[in-house]
C-alpha cells in the first residue's frame, strides 16, 4: 500500500492499521533525511499549508511548521489571539478567507471537539487535526507509538500505562486507539475523578494506584493535569496530586524494573513527574519531540498524495 485510505487526518479512530504502518514507514525515511546535513526535500514544493491555531501550542505548532518547511511547502501561520476572530469572525469564515488565498491544507488546533471534522465537511482543503478539545490528537499518538516502536521493535503485547488526567486528555484517547490497533495492552491510571466512567468499554484496564500501574507496565506515558479544561476541582490540591500520583525516582527505584518514561509535554515538573525522572536515561521525552517532525512530514506528504486530494 502506498496511499492513505483517508484524505484528512481527523483522528486515529478513522485510520486502518495499514495507514499507520505506511505513516511509520514514511516517517522512518524522513527521520533519516532530517538527520542529514541537508535536511530539506522538494516533495511539497507547490503546496501551501496554513497552520490555524485557536489554542496555545509550542511543540505541535513548531513541529508542523518545521515539517512543512523541510518538505519545501509554503507556510502561513494563524493565531486566534492576534486575529479577526477577536472581532467576531466565525471559524468557517476565518478558514474560508484563508483558503481564498489558495491554501491546499489546513492544520487546525481548536478547543472544540469536532472542529476539524466540521471544516472537513465544509471546505475543499485537506484537514489535519492538531488537537481538538478533549477529543483526539492524532499526530501525538502517531509520534508516541512510533517512538515506542523504535525502542521495542513491535508493540504487540507491550504493556502501556497512561497515567494522569485521562478525563480531559485528547492524547489519552488517541493513544488508546493507536496502541490497540498496533496490538499493545493499555491501562489508564489516575484519581477516579479523572477517569471517564465508561473508559473500560474501550477495552483498557483501569487502575487507581500509580504503584500498581508502574509494576504492571513496560511504558509509562505520563500526562499533565489539564487545569485549563477543568471547571470544577477534581482533587484537593496539586501538592496532594503530586504526593499520590506524581512519578518520582524514589517510586521508580522501589519497583526495580526498567520502565520507559514518556510524556507528550508540556511537563509540569514536580507535579505529575519529577525532574529526576523527566531528565533520566529512561525518559524519551525529547526523542518524542524529535520523532514528531518526521511523523508530521509523513502525514503531510501522504495526505498531499491522497487519491481524493483534489
Ligand atoms: N504535546 C502537545 O500537544 O504540546 P503543545 O500543546 O505544546 O503543542
PDB file of C-alpha atoms in Angstrom, residues 113-278:
ATOM      1  CA  UNK A 113     -14.099  18.729  19.871  1.00  0.00           C
ATOM      2  CA  UNK A 114     -15.133  18.158  16.244  1.00  0.00           C
ATOM      3  CA  UNK A 115     -13.906  21.499  14.848  1.00  0.00           C
ATOM      4  CA  UNK A 116     -11.591  19.765  12.287  1.00  0.00           C
ATOM      5  CA  UNK A 117     -14.443  17.390  11.289  1.00  0.00           C
ATOM      6  CA  UNK A 118     -16.739  20.402  10.771  1.00  0.00           C
ATOM      7  CA  UNK A 119     -14.166  22.033   8.491  1.00  0.00           C
ATOM      8  CA  UNK A 120     -13.616  18.809   6.559  1.00  0.00           C
ATOM      9  CA  UNK A 121     -17.330  18.783   5.696  1.00  0.00           C
ATOM     10  CA  UNK A 122     -17.350  22.392   4.500  1.00  0.00           C
ATOM     11  CA  UNK A 123     -14.074  23.166   2.755  1.00  0.00           C
ATOM     12  CA  UNK A 124     -12.045  21.564  -0.021  1.00  0.00           C
ATOM     13  CA  UNK A 125      -8.562  21.554   1.550  1.00  0.00           C
ATOM     14  CA  UNK A 126      -7.022  18.557   3.340  1.00  0.00           C
ATOM     15  CA  UNK A 127      -7.522  18.974   7.084  1.00  0.00           C
ATOM     16  CA  UNK A 128      -5.091  17.794   9.771  1.00  0.00           C
ATOM     17  CA  UNK A 129      -6.300  17.712  13.358  1.00  0.00           C
ATOM     18  CA  UNK A 130      -3.584  19.159  15.619  1.00  0.00           C
ATOM     19  CA  UNK A 131      -5.748  18.605  18.720  1.00  0.00           C
ATOM     20  CA  UNK A 132      -9.493  19.241  19.119  1.00  0.00           C
ATOM     21  CA  UNK A 133     -10.556  19.874  22.701  1.00  0.00           C
ATOM     22  CA  UNK A 134     -10.733  16.669  24.743  1.00  0.00           C
ATOM     23  CA  UNK A 135     -11.344  14.560  21.612  1.00  0.00           C
ATOM     24  CA  UNK A 136      -8.225  13.492  19.620  1.00  0.00           C
ATOM     25  CA  UNK A 137      -4.603  14.480  18.983  1.00  0.00           C
ATOM     26  CA  UNK A 138      -3.709  12.017  16.221  1.00  0.00           C
ATOM     27  CA  UNK A 139      -0.186  13.158  15.341  1.00  0.00           C
ATOM     28  CA  UNK A 140       0.773  12.992  19.041  1.00  0.00           C
ATOM     29  CA  UNK A 141      -0.401   9.362  19.236  1.00  0.00           C
ATOM     30  CA  UNK A 142       1.419   8.550  15.992  1.00  0.00           C
ATOM     31  CA  UNK A 143       4.684  10.028  17.251  1.00  0.00           C
ATOM     32  CA  UNK A 144       4.247   8.312  20.632  1.00  0.00           C
ATOM     33  CA  UNK A 145       3.639   4.863  19.139  1.00  0.00           C
ATOM     34  CA  UNK A 146       6.368   5.418  16.518  1.00  0.00           C
ATOM     35  CA  UNK A 147       8.800   6.225  19.359  1.00  0.00           C
ATOM     36  CA  UNK A 148       7.746   3.053  21.230  1.00  0.00           C
ATOM     37  CA  UNK A 149       8.181   1.028  18.036  1.00  0.00           C
ATOM     38  CA  UNK A 150      11.742   2.355  17.654  1.00  0.00           C
ATOM     39  CA  UNK A 151      12.526   1.193  21.198  1.00  0.00           C
ATOM     40  CA  UNK A 152      10.786  -2.177  21.299  1.00  0.00           C
ATOM     41  CA  UNK A 153      10.647  -3.229  17.627  1.00  0.00           C
ATOM     42  CA  UNK A 154       6.982  -4.190  17.931  1.00  0.00           C
ATOM     43  CA  UNK A 155       4.050  -3.058  20.068  1.00  0.00           C
ATOM     44  CA  UNK A 156       2.405  -6.492  20.123  1.00  0.00           C
ATOM     45  CA  UNK A 157       1.834  -7.440  23.767  1.00  0.00           C
ATOM     46  CA  UNK A 158       3.593  -4.297  25.049  1.00  0.00           C
ATOM     47  CA  UNK A 159       2.044  -3.037  28.295  1.00  0.00           C
ATOM     48  CA  UNK A 160       1.473   0.722  28.271  1.00  0.00           C
ATOM     49  CA  UNK A 161       0.118   2.636  31.269  1.00  0.00           C
ATOM     50  CA  UNK A 162      -1.282   6.112  30.584  1.00  0.00           C
ATOM     51  CA  UNK A 163      -1.100   7.941  33.911  1.00  0.00           C
ATOM     52  CA  UNK A 164      -2.742  11.258  34.842  1.00  0.00           C
ATOM     53  CA  UNK A 165      -5.719  13.341  33.800  1.00  0.00           C
ATOM     54  CA  UNK A 166      -7.396  10.859  31.463  1.00  0.00           C
ATOM     55  CA  UNK A 167     -10.755  12.678  31.600  1.00  0.00           C
ATOM     56  CA  UNK A 168      -9.551  15.820  29.815  1.00  0.00           C
ATOM     57  CA  UNK A 169      -6.898  14.262  27.602  1.00  0.00           C
ATOM     58  CA  UNK A 170      -7.112  14.003  23.817  1.00  0.00           C
ATOM     59  CA  UNK A 171      -3.640  12.419  23.943  1.00  0.00           C
ATOM     60  CA  UNK A 172      -5.002   9.542  26.058  1.00  0.00           C
ATOM     61  CA  UNK A 173      -7.882   8.810  23.656  1.00  0.00           C
ATOM     62  CA  UNK A 174      -5.715   8.904  20.510  1.00  0.00           C
ATOM     63  CA  UNK A 175      -3.031   6.795  22.210  1.00  0.00           C
ATOM     64  CA  UNK A 176      -5.586   4.185  23.276  1.00  0.00           C
ATOM     65  CA  UNK A 177      -6.829   3.818  19.677  1.00  0.00           C
ATOM     66  CA  UNK A 178      -3.305   3.704  18.201  1.00  0.00           C
ATOM     67  CA  UNK A 179      -1.886   1.313  20.802  1.00  0.00           C
ATOM     68  CA  UNK A 180      -4.784  -1.113  20.465  1.00  0.00           C
ATOM     69  CA  UNK A 181      -4.603  -1.084  16.651  1.00  0.00           C
ATOM     70  CA  UNK A 182      -0.901  -1.975  16.966  1.00  0.00           C
ATOM     71  CA  UNK A 183      -1.526  -4.822  19.437  1.00  0.00           C
ATOM     72  CA  UNK A 184      -0.450  -3.241  22.765  1.00  0.00           C
ATOM     73  CA  UNK A 185      -2.258  -3.693  26.083  1.00  0.00           C
ATOM     74  CA  UNK A 186      -3.386  -0.406  27.631  1.00  0.00           C
ATOM     75  CA  UNK A 187      -4.029   0.614  31.224  1.00  0.00           C
ATOM     76  CA  UNK A 188      -5.219   4.040  32.365  1.00  0.00           C
ATOM     77  CA  UNK A 189      -4.352   5.259  35.853  1.00  0.00           C
ATOM     78  CA  UNK A 190      -5.307   8.333  37.864  1.00  0.00           C
ATOM     79  CA  UNK A 191      -7.648   9.518  40.604  1.00  0.00           C
ATOM     80  CA  UNK A 192     -11.124   8.107  39.903  1.00  0.00           C
ATOM     81  CA  UNK A 193     -12.446  11.668  39.459  1.00  0.00           C
ATOM     82  CA  UNK A 194     -10.152  11.987  36.424  1.00  0.00           C
ATOM     83  CA  UNK A 195     -11.040   8.628  34.831  1.00  0.00           C
ATOM     84  CA  UNK A 196     -14.075   8.715  32.475  1.00  0.00           C
ATOM     85  CA  UNK A 197     -16.764   6.430  33.889  1.00  0.00           C
ATOM     86  CA  UNK A 198     -17.167   4.262  30.746  1.00  0.00           C
ATOM     87  CA  UNK A 199     -13.493   4.121  29.697  1.00  0.00           C
ATOM     88  CA  UNK A 200     -13.229   0.344  30.275  1.00  0.00           C
ATOM     89  CA  UNK A 201     -15.691  -0.089  27.381  1.00  0.00           C
ATOM     90  CA  UNK A 202     -12.751   0.862  25.131  1.00  0.00           C
ATOM     91  CA  UNK A 203     -11.036  -2.338  26.308  1.00  0.00           C
ATOM     92  CA  UNK A 204      -8.498  -0.701  28.634  1.00  0.00           C
ATOM     93  CA  UNK A 205      -7.604  -1.729  32.182  1.00  0.00           C
ATOM     94  CA  UNK A 206      -8.298   0.846  34.898  1.00  0.00           C
ATOM     95  CA  UNK A 207      -6.007   1.258  37.922  1.00  0.00           C
ATOM     96  CA  UNK A 208      -6.301   3.868  40.668  1.00  0.00           C
ATOM     97  CA  UNK A 209      -2.896   3.192  42.305  1.00  0.00           C
ATOM     98  CA  UNK A 210       0.108   4.539  40.444  1.00  0.00           C
ATOM     99  CA  UNK A 211       2.483   1.979  42.041  1.00  0.00           C
ATOM    100  CA  UNK A 212       0.381  -0.914  40.710  1.00  0.00           C
ATOM    101  CA  UNK A 213       0.241   0.689  37.248  1.00  0.00           C
ATOM    102  CA  UNK A 214       4.040   1.033  37.232  1.00  0.00           C
ATOM    103  CA  UNK A 215       4.513  -2.555  38.444  1.00  0.00           C
ATOM    104  CA  UNK A 216       2.369  -3.728  35.513  1.00  0.00           C
ATOM    105  CA  UNK A 217       3.708  -1.657  32.613  1.00  0.00           C
ATOM    106  CA  UNK A 218       6.675  -1.610  30.212  1.00  0.00           C
ATOM    107  CA  UNK A 219       5.955   2.013  29.258  1.00  0.00           C
ATOM    108  CA  UNK A 220       4.540   4.815  31.404  1.00  0.00           C
ATOM    109  CA  UNK A 221       3.071   7.662  29.361  1.00  0.00           C
ATOM    110  CA  UNK A 222       2.588  10.397  31.949  1.00  0.00           C
ATOM    111  CA  UNK A 223       0.079  13.195  31.323  1.00  0.00           C
ATOM    112  CA  UNK A 224      -0.214  16.600  32.902  1.00  0.00           C
ATOM    113  CA  UNK A 225      -3.248  17.867  34.775  1.00  0.00           C
ATOM    114  CA  UNK A 226      -5.225  19.928  32.245  1.00  0.00           C
ATOM    115  CA  UNK A 227      -6.329  22.705  34.565  1.00  0.00           C
ATOM    116  CA  UNK A 228      -7.447  24.862  31.607  1.00  0.00           C
ATOM    117  CA  UNK A 229     -10.217  22.328  30.872  1.00  0.00           C
ATOM    118  CA  UNK A 230     -11.352  21.829  34.476  1.00  0.00           C
ATOM    119  CA  UNK A 231     -14.419  23.845  35.524  1.00  0.00           C
ATOM    120  CA  UNK A 232     -14.519  22.243  38.995  1.00  0.00           C
ATOM    121  CA  UNK A 233     -11.944  20.824  41.416  1.00  0.00           C
ATOM    122  CA  UNK A 234     -11.217  17.124  40.807  1.00  0.00           C
ATOM    123  CA  UNK A 235      -8.668  16.711  43.651  1.00  0.00           C
ATOM    124  CA  UNK A 236      -7.781  18.795  46.711  1.00  0.00           C
ATOM    125  CA  UNK A 237      -4.510  20.401  45.529  1.00  0.00           C
ATOM    126  CA  UNK A 238      -1.602  19.960  43.108  1.00  0.00           C
ATOM    127  CA  UNK A 239       0.604  19.163  46.116  1.00  0.00           C
ATOM    128  CA  UNK A 240      -1.681  16.280  47.047  1.00  0.00           C
ATOM    129  CA  UNK A 241      -1.820  15.100  43.414  1.00  0.00           C
ATOM    130  CA  UNK A 242       1.994  15.060  43.277  1.00  0.00           C
ATOM    131  CA  UNK A 243       2.103  13.075  46.521  1.00  0.00           C
ATOM    132  CA  UNK A 244      -0.275  10.329  45.357  1.00  0.00           C
ATOM    133  CA  UNK A 245       0.133  10.331  41.562  1.00  0.00           C
ATOM    134  CA  UNK A 246       3.450  12.026  40.844  1.00  0.00           C
ATOM    135  CA  UNK A 247       6.045   9.707  39.287  1.00  0.00           C
ATOM    136  CA  UNK A 248       9.390  10.237  41.012  1.00  0.00           C
ATOM    137  CA  UNK A 249      12.744   8.448  41.160  1.00  0.00           C
ATOM    138  CA  UNK A 250      12.177   7.047  44.646  1.00  0.00           C
ATOM    139  CA  UNK A 251       8.975   5.365  43.479  1.00  0.00           C
ATOM    140  CA  UNK A 252      10.554   4.018  40.276  1.00  0.00           C
ATOM    141  CA  UNK A 253      13.665   2.757  42.141  1.00  0.00           C
ATOM    142  CA  UNK A 254      11.445   0.856  44.585  1.00  0.00           C
ATOM    143  CA  UNK A 255       9.799  -1.018  41.695  1.00  0.00           C
ATOM    144  CA  UNK A 256      13.154  -2.421  40.488  1.00  0.00           C
ATOM    145  CA  UNK A 257      12.249  -2.816  36.855  1.00  0.00           C
ATOM    146  CA  UNK A 258      13.007  -0.833  33.711  1.00  0.00           C
ATOM    147  CA  UNK A 259      10.130   1.320  32.557  1.00  0.00           C
ATOM    148  CA  UNK A 260      10.309   3.581  29.515  1.00  0.00           C
ATOM    149  CA  UNK A 261       9.137   7.050  30.545  1.00  0.00           C
ATOM    150  CA  UNK A 262       7.156   9.164  28.085  1.00  0.00           C
ATOM    151  CA  UNK A 263       5.283  12.462  28.292  1.00  0.00           C
ATOM    152  CA  UNK A 264       3.638  14.418  25.452  1.00  0.00           C
ATOM    153  CA  UNK A 265       4.547  17.761  27.062  1.00  0.00           C
ATOM    154  CA  UNK A 266       4.254  20.369  28.307  1.00  0.00           C
ATOM    155  CA  UNK A 267       5.576  18.836  31.546  1.00  0.00           C
ATOM    156  CA  UNK A 268       4.827  20.275  34.963  1.00  0.00           C
ATOM    157  CA  UNK A 269       7.957  19.392  36.914  1.00  0.00           C
ATOM    158  CA  UNK A 270       7.226  18.364  40.490  1.00  0.00           C
ATOM    159  CA  UNK A 271       3.547  17.697  39.796  1.00  0.00           C
ATOM    160  CA  UNK A 272       2.940  14.633  37.568  1.00  0.00           C
ATOM    161  CA  UNK A 273       6.665  13.961  37.018  1.00  0.00           C
ATOM    162  CA  UNK A 274       9.785  14.851  38.988  1.00  0.00           C
ATOM    163  CA  UNK A 275      12.827  16.374  37.297  1.00  0.00           C
ATOM    164  CA  UNK A 276      14.997  13.346  38.101  1.00  0.00           C
ATOM    165  CA  UNK A 277      12.549  11.143  36.158  1.00  0.00           C
ATOM    166  CA  UNK A 278      11.915  13.586  33.284  1.00  0.00           C
TER     167      UNK A 278
END
